[in-house]
Coordinates of C-alpha atoms and ligand atoms in Angstrom, one line a residue:
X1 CA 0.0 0.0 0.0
X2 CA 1.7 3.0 -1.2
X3 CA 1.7 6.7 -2.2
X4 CA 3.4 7.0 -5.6
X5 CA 4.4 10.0 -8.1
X6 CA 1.3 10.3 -10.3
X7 CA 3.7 12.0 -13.2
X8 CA 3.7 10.4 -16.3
X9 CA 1.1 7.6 -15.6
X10 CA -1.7 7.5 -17.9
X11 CA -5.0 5.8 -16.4
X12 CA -7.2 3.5 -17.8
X13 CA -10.6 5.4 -17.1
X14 CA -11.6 8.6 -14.5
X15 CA -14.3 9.3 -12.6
X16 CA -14.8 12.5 -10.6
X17 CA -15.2 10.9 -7.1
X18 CA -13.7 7.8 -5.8
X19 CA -14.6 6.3 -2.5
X20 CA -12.1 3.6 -1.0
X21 CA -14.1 1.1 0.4
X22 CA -18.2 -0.1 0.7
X23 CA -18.9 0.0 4.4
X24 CA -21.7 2.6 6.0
X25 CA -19.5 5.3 5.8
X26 CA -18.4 5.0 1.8
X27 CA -22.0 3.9 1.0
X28 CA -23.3 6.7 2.8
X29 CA -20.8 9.2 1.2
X30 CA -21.4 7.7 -2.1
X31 CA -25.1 8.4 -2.1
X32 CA -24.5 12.1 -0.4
X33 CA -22.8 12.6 -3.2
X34 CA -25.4 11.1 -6.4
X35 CA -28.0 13.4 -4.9
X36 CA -25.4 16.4 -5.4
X37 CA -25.7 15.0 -9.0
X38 CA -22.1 14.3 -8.7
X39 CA -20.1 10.6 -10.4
X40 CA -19.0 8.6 -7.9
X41 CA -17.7 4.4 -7.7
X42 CA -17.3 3.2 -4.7
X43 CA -14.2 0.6 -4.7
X44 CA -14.4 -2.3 -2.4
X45 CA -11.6 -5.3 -2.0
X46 CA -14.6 -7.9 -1.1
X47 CA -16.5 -9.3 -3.5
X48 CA -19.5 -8.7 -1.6
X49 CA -20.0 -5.5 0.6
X50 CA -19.7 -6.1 4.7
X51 CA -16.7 -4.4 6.2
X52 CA -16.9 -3.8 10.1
X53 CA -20.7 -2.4 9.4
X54 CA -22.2 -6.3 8.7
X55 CA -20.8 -7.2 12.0
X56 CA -22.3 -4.3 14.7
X57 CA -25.0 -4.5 15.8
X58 CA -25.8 -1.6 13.2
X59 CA -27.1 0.7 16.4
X60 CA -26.7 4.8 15.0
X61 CA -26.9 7.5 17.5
X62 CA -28.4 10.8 16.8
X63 CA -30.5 13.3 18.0
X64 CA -33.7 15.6 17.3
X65 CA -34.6 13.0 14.7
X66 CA -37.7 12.4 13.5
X67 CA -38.0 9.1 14.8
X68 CA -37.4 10.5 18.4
X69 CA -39.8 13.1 17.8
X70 CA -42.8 10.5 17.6
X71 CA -41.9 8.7 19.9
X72 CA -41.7 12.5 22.6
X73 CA -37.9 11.7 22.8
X74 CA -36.8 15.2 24.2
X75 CA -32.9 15.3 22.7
X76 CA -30.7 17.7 21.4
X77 CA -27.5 18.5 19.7
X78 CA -26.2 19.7 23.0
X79 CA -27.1 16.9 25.1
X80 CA -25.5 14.4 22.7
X81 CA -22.3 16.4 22.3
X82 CA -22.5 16.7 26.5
X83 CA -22.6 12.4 26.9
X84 CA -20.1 12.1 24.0
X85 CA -17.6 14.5 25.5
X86 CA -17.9 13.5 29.2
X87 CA -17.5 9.7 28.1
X88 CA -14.2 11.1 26.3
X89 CA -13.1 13.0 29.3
X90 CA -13.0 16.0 27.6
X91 CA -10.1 14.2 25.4
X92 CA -12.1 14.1 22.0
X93 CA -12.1 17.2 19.9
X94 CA -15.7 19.8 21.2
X95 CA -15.7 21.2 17.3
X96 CA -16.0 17.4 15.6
X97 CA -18.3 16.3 18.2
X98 CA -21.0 19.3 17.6
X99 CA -19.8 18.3 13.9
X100 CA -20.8 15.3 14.0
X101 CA -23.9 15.4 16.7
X102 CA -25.2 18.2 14.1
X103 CA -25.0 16.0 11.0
X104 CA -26.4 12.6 12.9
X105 CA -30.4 13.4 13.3
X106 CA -30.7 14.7 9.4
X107 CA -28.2 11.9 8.3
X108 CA -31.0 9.6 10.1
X109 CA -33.9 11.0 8.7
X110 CA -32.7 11.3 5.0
X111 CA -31.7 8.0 4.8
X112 CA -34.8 7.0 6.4
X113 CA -37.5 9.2 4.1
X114 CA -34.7 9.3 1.0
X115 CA -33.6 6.2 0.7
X116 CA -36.0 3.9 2.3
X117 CA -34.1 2.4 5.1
X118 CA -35.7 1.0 7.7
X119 CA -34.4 2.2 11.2
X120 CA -36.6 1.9 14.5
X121 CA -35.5 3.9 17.6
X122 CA -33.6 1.3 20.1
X123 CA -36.2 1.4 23.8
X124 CA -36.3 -0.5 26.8
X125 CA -32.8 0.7 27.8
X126 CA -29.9 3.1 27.9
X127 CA -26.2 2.0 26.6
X128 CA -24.0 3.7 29.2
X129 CA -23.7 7.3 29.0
X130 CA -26.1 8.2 27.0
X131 CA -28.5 10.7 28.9
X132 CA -31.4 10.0 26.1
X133 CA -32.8 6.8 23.8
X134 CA -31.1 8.1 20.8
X135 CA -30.1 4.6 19.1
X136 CA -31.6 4.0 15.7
X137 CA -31.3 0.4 14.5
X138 CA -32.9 -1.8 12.3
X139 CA -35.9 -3.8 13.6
X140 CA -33.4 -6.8 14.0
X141 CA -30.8 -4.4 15.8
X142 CA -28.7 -6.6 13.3
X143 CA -25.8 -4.6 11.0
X144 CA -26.0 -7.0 7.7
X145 CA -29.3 -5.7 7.6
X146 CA -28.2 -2.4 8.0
X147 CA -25.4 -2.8 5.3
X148 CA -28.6 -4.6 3.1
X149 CA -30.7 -1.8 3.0
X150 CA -27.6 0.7 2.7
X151 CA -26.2 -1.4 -0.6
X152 CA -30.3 -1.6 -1.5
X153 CA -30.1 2.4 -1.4
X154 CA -26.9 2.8 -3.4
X155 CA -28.3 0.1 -6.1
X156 CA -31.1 2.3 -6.3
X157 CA -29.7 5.6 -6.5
X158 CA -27.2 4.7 -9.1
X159 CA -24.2 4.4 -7.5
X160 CA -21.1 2.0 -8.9
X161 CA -19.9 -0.3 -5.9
X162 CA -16.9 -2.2 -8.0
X163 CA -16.0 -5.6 -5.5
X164 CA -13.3 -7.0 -5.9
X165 CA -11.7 -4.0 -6.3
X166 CA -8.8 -3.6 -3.9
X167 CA -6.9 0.0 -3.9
X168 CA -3.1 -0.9 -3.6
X169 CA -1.7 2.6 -4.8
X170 CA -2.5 6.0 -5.0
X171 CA -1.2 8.3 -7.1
X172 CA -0.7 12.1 -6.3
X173 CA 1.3 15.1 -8.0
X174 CA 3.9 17.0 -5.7
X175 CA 1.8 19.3 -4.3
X176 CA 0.0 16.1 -2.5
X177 CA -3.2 16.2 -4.9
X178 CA -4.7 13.0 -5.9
X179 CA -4.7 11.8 -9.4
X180 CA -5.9 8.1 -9.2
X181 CA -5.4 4.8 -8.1
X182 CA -4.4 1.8 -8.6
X183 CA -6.9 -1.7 -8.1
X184 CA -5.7 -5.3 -8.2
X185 CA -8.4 -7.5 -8.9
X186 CA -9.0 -11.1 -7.4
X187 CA -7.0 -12.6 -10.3
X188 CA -3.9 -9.6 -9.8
X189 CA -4.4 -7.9 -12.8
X190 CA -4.1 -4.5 -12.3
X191 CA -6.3 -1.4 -13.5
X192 CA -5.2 3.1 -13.4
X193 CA -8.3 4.9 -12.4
X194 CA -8.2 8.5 -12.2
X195 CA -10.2 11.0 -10.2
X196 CA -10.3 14.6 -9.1
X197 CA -11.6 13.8 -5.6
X198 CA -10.8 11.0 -3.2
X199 CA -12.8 9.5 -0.2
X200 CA -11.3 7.1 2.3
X201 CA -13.8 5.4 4.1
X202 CA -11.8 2.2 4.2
X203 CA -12.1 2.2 8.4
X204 CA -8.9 1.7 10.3
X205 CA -6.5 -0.7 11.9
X206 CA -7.7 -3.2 13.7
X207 CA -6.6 -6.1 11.2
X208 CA -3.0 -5.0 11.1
X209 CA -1.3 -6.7 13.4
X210 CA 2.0 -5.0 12.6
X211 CA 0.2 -1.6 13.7
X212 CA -1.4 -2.7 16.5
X213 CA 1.8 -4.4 18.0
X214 CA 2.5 -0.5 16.9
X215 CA -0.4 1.9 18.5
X216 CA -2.0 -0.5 20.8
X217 CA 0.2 -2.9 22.4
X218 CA -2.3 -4.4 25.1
X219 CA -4.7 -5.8 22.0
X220 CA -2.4 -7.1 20.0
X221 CA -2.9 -10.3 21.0
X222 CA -7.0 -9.8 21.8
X223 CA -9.4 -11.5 19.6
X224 CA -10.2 -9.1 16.7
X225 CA -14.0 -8.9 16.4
X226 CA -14.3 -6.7 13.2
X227 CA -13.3 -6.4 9.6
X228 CA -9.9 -8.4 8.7
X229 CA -9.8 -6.5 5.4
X230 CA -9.5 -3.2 7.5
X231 CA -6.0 -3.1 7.9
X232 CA -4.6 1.0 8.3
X233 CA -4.7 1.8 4.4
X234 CA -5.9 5.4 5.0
X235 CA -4.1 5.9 7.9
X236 CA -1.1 5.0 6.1
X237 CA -1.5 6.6 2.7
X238 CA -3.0 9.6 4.9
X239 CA 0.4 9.7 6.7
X240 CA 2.6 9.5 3.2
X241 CA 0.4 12.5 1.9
X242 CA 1.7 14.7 4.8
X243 CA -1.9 14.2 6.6
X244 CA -1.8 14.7 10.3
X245 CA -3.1 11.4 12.8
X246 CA -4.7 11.8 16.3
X247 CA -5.3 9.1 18.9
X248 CA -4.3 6.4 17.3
X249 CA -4.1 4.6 20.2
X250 CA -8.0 4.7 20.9
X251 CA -10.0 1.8 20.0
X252 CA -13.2 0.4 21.3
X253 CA -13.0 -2.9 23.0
X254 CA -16.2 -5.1 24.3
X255 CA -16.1 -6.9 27.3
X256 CA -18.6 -9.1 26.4
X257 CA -18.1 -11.8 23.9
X258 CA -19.2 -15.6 24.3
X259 CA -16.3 -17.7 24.3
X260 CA -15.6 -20.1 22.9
X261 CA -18.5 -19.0 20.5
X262 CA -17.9 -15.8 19.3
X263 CA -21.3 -13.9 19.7
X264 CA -21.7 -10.4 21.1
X265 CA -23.7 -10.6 24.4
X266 CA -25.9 -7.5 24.5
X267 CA -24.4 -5.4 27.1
X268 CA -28.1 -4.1 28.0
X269 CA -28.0 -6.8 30.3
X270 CA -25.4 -4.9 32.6
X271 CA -27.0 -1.7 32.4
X272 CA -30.1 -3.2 33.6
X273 CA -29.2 -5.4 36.6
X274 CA -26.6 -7.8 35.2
X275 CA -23.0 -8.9 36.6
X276 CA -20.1 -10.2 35.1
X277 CA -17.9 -12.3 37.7
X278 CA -14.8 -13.9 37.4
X279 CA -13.6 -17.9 37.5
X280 CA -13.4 -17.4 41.4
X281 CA -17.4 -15.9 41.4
X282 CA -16.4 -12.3 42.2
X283 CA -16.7 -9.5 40.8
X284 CA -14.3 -7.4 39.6
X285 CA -15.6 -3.4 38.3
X286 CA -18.0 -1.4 38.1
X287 CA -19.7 -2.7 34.9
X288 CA -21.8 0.1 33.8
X289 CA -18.4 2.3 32.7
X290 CA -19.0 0.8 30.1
X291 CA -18.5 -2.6 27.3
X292 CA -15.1 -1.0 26.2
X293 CA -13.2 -0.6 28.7
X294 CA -14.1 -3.4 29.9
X295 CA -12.7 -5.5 27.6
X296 CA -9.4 -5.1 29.2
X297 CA -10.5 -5.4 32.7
X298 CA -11.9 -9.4 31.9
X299 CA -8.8 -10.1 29.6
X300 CA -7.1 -9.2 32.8
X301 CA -9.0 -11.8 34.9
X302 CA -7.4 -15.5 34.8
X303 CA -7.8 -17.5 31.8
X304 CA -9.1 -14.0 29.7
X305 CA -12.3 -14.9 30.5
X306 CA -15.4 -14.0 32.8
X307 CA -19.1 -15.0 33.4
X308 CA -22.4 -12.4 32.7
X309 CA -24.6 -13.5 35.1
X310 CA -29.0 -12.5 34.4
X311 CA -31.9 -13.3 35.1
X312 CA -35.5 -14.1 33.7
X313 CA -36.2 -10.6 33.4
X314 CA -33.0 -9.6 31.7
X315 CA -33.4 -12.6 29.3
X316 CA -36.9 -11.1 27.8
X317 CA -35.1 -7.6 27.5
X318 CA -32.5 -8.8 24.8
X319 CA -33.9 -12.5 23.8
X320 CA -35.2 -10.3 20.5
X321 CA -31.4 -9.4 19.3
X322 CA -30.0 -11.8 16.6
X323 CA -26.8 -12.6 18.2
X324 CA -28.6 -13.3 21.5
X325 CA -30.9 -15.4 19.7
X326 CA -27.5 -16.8 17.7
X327 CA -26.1 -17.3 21.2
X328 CA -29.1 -19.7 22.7
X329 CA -29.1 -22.0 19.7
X330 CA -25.0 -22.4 19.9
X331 CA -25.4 -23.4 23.5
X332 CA -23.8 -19.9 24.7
X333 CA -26.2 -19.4 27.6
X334 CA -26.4 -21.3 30.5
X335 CA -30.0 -21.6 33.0
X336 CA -29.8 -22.7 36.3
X337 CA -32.9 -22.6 38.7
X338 CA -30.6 -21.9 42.2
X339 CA -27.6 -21.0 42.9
X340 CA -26.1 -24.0 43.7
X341 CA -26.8 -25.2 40.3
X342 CA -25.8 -22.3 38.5
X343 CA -22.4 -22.7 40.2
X344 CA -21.8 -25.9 39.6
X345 CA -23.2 -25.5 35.8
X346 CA -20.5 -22.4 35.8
X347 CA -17.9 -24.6 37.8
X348 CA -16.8 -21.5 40.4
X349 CA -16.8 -21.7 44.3
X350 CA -20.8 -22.1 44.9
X351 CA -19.7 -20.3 48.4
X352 CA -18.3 -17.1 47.3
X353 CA -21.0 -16.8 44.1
X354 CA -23.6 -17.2 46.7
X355 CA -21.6 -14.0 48.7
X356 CA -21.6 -12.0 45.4
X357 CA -25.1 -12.2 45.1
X358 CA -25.9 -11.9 48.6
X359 CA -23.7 -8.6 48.5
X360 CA -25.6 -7.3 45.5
X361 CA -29.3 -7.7 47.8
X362 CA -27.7 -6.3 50.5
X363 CA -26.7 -2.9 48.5
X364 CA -30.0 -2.7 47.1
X365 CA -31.7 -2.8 50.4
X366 CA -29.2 -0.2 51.9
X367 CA -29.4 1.8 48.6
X368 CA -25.5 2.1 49.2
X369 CA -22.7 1.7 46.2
X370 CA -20.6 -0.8 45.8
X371 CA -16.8 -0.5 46.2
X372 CA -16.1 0.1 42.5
X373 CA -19.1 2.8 42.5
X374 CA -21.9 0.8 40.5
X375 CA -25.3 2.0 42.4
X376 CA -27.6 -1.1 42.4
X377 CA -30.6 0.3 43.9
X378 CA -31.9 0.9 39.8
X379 CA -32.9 -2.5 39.4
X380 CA -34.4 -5.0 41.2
X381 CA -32.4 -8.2 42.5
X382 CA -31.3 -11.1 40.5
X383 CA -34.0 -14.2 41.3
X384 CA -33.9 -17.3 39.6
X385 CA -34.1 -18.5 36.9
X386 CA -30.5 -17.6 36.9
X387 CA -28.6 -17.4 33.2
X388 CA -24.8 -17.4 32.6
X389 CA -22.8 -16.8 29.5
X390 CA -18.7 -17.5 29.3
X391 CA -17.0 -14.1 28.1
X392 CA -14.0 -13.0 27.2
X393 CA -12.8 -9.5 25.8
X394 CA -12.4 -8.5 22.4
X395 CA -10.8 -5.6 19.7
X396 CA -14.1 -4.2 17.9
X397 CA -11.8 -1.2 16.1
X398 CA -9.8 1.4 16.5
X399 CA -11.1 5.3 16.8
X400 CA -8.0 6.8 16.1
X401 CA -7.1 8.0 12.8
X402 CA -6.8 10.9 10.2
X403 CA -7.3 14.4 11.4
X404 CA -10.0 16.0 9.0
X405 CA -12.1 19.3 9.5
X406 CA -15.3 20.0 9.7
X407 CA -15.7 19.2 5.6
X408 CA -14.1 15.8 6.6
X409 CA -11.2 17.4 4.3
X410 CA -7.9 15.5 5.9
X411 CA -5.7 17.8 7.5
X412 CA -2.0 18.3 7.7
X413 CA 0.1 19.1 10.9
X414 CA -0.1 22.7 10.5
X415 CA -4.1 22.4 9.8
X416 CA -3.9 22.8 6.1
X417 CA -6.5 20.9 4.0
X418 CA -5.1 18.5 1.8
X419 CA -5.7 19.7 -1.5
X420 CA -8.9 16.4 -2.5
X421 CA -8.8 14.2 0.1
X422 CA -11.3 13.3 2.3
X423 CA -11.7 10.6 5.3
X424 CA -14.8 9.5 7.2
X425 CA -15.6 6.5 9.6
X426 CA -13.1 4.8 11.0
X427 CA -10.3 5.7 8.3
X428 CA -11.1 9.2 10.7
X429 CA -10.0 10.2 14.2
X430 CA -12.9 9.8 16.2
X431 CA -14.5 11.2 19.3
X432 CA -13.6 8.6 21.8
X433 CA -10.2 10.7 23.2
X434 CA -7.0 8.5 23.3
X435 CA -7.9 5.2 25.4
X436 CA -10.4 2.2 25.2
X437 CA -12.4 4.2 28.1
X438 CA -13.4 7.1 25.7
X439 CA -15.6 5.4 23.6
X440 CA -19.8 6.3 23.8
X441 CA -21.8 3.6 22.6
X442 CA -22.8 4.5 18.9
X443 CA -19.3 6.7 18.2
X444 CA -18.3 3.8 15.3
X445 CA -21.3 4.2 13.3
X446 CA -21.7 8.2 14.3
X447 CA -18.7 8.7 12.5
X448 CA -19.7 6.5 9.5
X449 CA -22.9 8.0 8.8
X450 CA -22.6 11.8 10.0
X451 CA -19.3 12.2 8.8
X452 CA -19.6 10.1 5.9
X453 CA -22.5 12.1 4.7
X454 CA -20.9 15.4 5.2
X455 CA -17.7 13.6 3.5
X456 CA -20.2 12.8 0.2
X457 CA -21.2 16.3 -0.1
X458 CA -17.9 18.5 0.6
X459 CA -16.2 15.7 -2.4
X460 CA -19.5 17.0 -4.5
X461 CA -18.8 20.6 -3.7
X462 CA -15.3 20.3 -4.4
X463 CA -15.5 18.3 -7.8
X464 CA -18.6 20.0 -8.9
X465 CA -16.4 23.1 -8.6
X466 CA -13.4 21.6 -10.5
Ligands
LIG1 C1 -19.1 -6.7 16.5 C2 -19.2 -5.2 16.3 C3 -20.3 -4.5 16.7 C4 -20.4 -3.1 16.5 N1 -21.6 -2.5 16.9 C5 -21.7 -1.2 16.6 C6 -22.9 -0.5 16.9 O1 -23.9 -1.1 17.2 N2 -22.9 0.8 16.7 C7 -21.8 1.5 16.3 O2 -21.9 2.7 16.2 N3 -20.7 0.9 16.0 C8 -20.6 -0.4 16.1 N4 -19.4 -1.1 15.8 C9 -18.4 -0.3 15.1 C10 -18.9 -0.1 13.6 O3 -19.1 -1.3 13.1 C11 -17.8 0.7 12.8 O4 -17.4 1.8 13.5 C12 -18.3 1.1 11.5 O5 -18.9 0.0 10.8 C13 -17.2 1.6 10.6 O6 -17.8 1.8 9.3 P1 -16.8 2.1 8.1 O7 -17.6 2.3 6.9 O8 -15.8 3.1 8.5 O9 -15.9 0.7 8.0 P2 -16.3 -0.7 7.5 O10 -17.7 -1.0 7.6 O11 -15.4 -1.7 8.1 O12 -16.0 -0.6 5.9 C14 -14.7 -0.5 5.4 C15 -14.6 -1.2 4.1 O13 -13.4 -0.8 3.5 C16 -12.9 -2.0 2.8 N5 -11.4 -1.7 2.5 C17 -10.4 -1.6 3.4 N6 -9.3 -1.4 2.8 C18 -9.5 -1.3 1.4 C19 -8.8 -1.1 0.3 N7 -7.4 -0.9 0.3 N8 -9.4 -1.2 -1.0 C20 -10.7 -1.4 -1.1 N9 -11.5 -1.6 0.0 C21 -10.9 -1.6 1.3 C22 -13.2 -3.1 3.7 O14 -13.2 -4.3 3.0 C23 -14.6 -2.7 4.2 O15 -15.6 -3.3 3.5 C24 -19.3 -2.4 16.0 C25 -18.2 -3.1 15.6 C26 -18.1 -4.5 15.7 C27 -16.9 -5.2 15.2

């Protein structure tokens, strides 16, 4: 993956945008950019679109939507920015955030009323640190179907998404300006495309394990839950170009991943009464920090692993998600109708799991906080049936990445735009701050879609005006 002198290379076609990569944030660029009326292929190295997008569990914050509206959700642009920057402990740039917190609730409704997506808003619970239900998800809170209706969109819109289309070069002039790339196909041949504007959306890191052994020591050897095809291309040819990087070691973890089976556990069962102990039945944090930080915290427990521990009640709450619903029919989740039995199903000390639990009745009734600060007194107290799940912690992706303004233009070190290029989703920094604890539920697909969008229409702008 390279930057190369663009003199003297003739190229095969041109088209006056090219977007680097088909997840939400390049499919959301590219049709931002067809209702500008501008001409736009989206390039993607699968030969079916998916990227990090398939794999979430496609939930998209945003505020003083319409979809919040009818349902009385009181939100604003200000409340939003106010969760997003106190989960980033004031670490995550205030003028992206009200960029991007701006952009989300008319991103949401035009792809909703535009271009037919199907998104519901996300109730019944609250993903840590966010002050309002703002998440809006397909019915199935599943992101294949989110990437389905987004490729649906683009199909119908007229947007080019070439697959098997992987960008291995880029070509610029000396004064950084991009001419064109270059794509090997499946079968390595090789084609020039040119272009007057260039968009990567190609997400960041978290498959390169050269760069995370680089940026992120402590996850290099963490089970990668997203893309493997996402593997620091932008970051990298961002870099070459003279483009500035910021927080690349930011990423957003999950502390909640069956093991061996690999299926997301909803972490709505933590926020609404859940536990997560270790192999000796204690716990071990304050869970409701939130899933990303707590990644690290159970790959620090022995083996890497750790139990969620719910009930009945919490069961119903997420037994509607498709990976919970993935997780039953693998034999993920455990029921046990004491405690006895759920320890021995769980093989940890029956005696100090029966403590933990006791502990937990005992705060409620003294409406007191436990040592690491998590107030139980919210929810009522864990009665059988109990269910367990096996977890470990995982990589999801990283949040650092190229520095862009508010045009999603990528900036150099001295805050120059560079003179066509443009970075959204996780190819951009984010607004999680510099750690795992920064990240706000939602900030991966924020990014994607708000930015994206705003990416789609500044390219327009800019090639319309060439
Ligand atoms: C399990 C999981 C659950 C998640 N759940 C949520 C959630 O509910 N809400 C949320 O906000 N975030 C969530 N996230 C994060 C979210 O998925 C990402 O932040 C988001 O999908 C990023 O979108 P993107 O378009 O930038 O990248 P992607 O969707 O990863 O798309 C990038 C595309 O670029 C392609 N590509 C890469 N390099 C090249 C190249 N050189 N040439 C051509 N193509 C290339 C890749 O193949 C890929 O298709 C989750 C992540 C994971 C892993």
């Amino acid at each position: 993956m390279s930057v190369v002198s663009a003199e003297g290379v003739t190229f095969d076609a041109g088209i006056p945008l090219l977007i680097v990569g088909a997840g939400a944030s390049g499919l959301v660029a590219a049709l931002a950019a067809r209702d500008a009326g501008v001409e736009c292929v989206v390039l993607e190295r699968d030969l079916v679109p998916s990227g990090s997008t398939a794999l979430s569990s496609g939930m998209i914050p945003a505020c003083e939507t319409r979809i919040q509206h009818d349902k009385s959700v009181s939100d604003s642009v200000q409340v939003m920015a106010a969760d997003i920057f106190k989960k980033a402990r004031g670490e995550a740039d205030p003028s992206m955030i009200d960029v991007m917190c701006r952009a989300s609730g008319p991103a949401i409704d035009w792809l909703t009323a535009t271009h037919g997506l199907d998104l519901t808003l996300v109730e019944g619970f609250l993903y840590p640190g966010h002050s309002q239900l703002r998440m809006h998800a397909p019915p199935s809170r599943s992101g294949a179907d989110l990437m389905g209706g987004l490729v649906r969109a683009a199909e119908n819109a007229g947007v080019d998404v070439l697959c098997g289309a992987h960008v291995t070069k880029i070509y610029a002039d000396d004064t950084a300006r991009i001419k064109g790339v270059k794509i090997t196909r499946p079968d390595a041949t090789t084609e020039l495309i040119g272009c007057s504007a260039l968009i990567l959306a190609c997400n960041g890191f978290g498959g390169n394990p050269d760069m995370l052994r680089k940026y992120i020591p402590d996850m290099q050897d963490a089970l990668y839950f997203g893309h493997p095809g996402n593997q620091g291309d932008a970051i990298n040819w961002g870099q070459s170009l003279g483009g500035a990087t910021r927080h690349l070691g930011a990423y957003q973890g999950h502390g909640s991943v069956a093991h061996p089976h690999g299926i997301l556990i909803s972490w709505a069962l933590m926020m609404e009464g859940g536990i997560q102990v270790n192999c000796d039945g204690v716990r071990f944090s304050n869970e409701l920090d939130g899933y990303s930080e707590q990644a690290r915290r159970v790959l620090s427990q022995a083996e890497g692993l750790a139990w969620n521990l719910f009930d009945g009640r919490l069961r119903d709450l997420v037994v509607g998600f498709e990976d919970f619903k993935q997780a039953e029919a693998n034999g993920a989740v455990l029921k046990a109708s004491s405690i006895d039995e759920l320890g021995a199903k769980i093989k940890v000390p029956i005696a100090e799991l029966r403590a933990t639990l006791e502990k937990i009745r005992h705060l409620i009734t003294a409406r007191e906080k436990d040592e690491f600060g998590r107030d139980f007194s919210v929810n009522p107290t864990l009665k059988p049936p109990f269910y367990a799940v096996k977890v470990t912690g995982s990589l999801f992706h990283t949040q650092g990445g190229l520095k862009v303004d508010s045009s999603a233009r990528v900036l150099t070190a001295n805050g120059q735009s560079l003179p066509n290029l443009f970075a959204s989703g996780g190819a951009a920094c984010g607004v999680s701050g510099p750690e795992d604890w920064g990240y706000l539920s939602g900030n991966g697909l924020l990014s994607a879609i708000a930015l994206g969008r705003i990416a789609g229409q500044s390219a327009a702008k800019l090639v319309g005006a060439n």
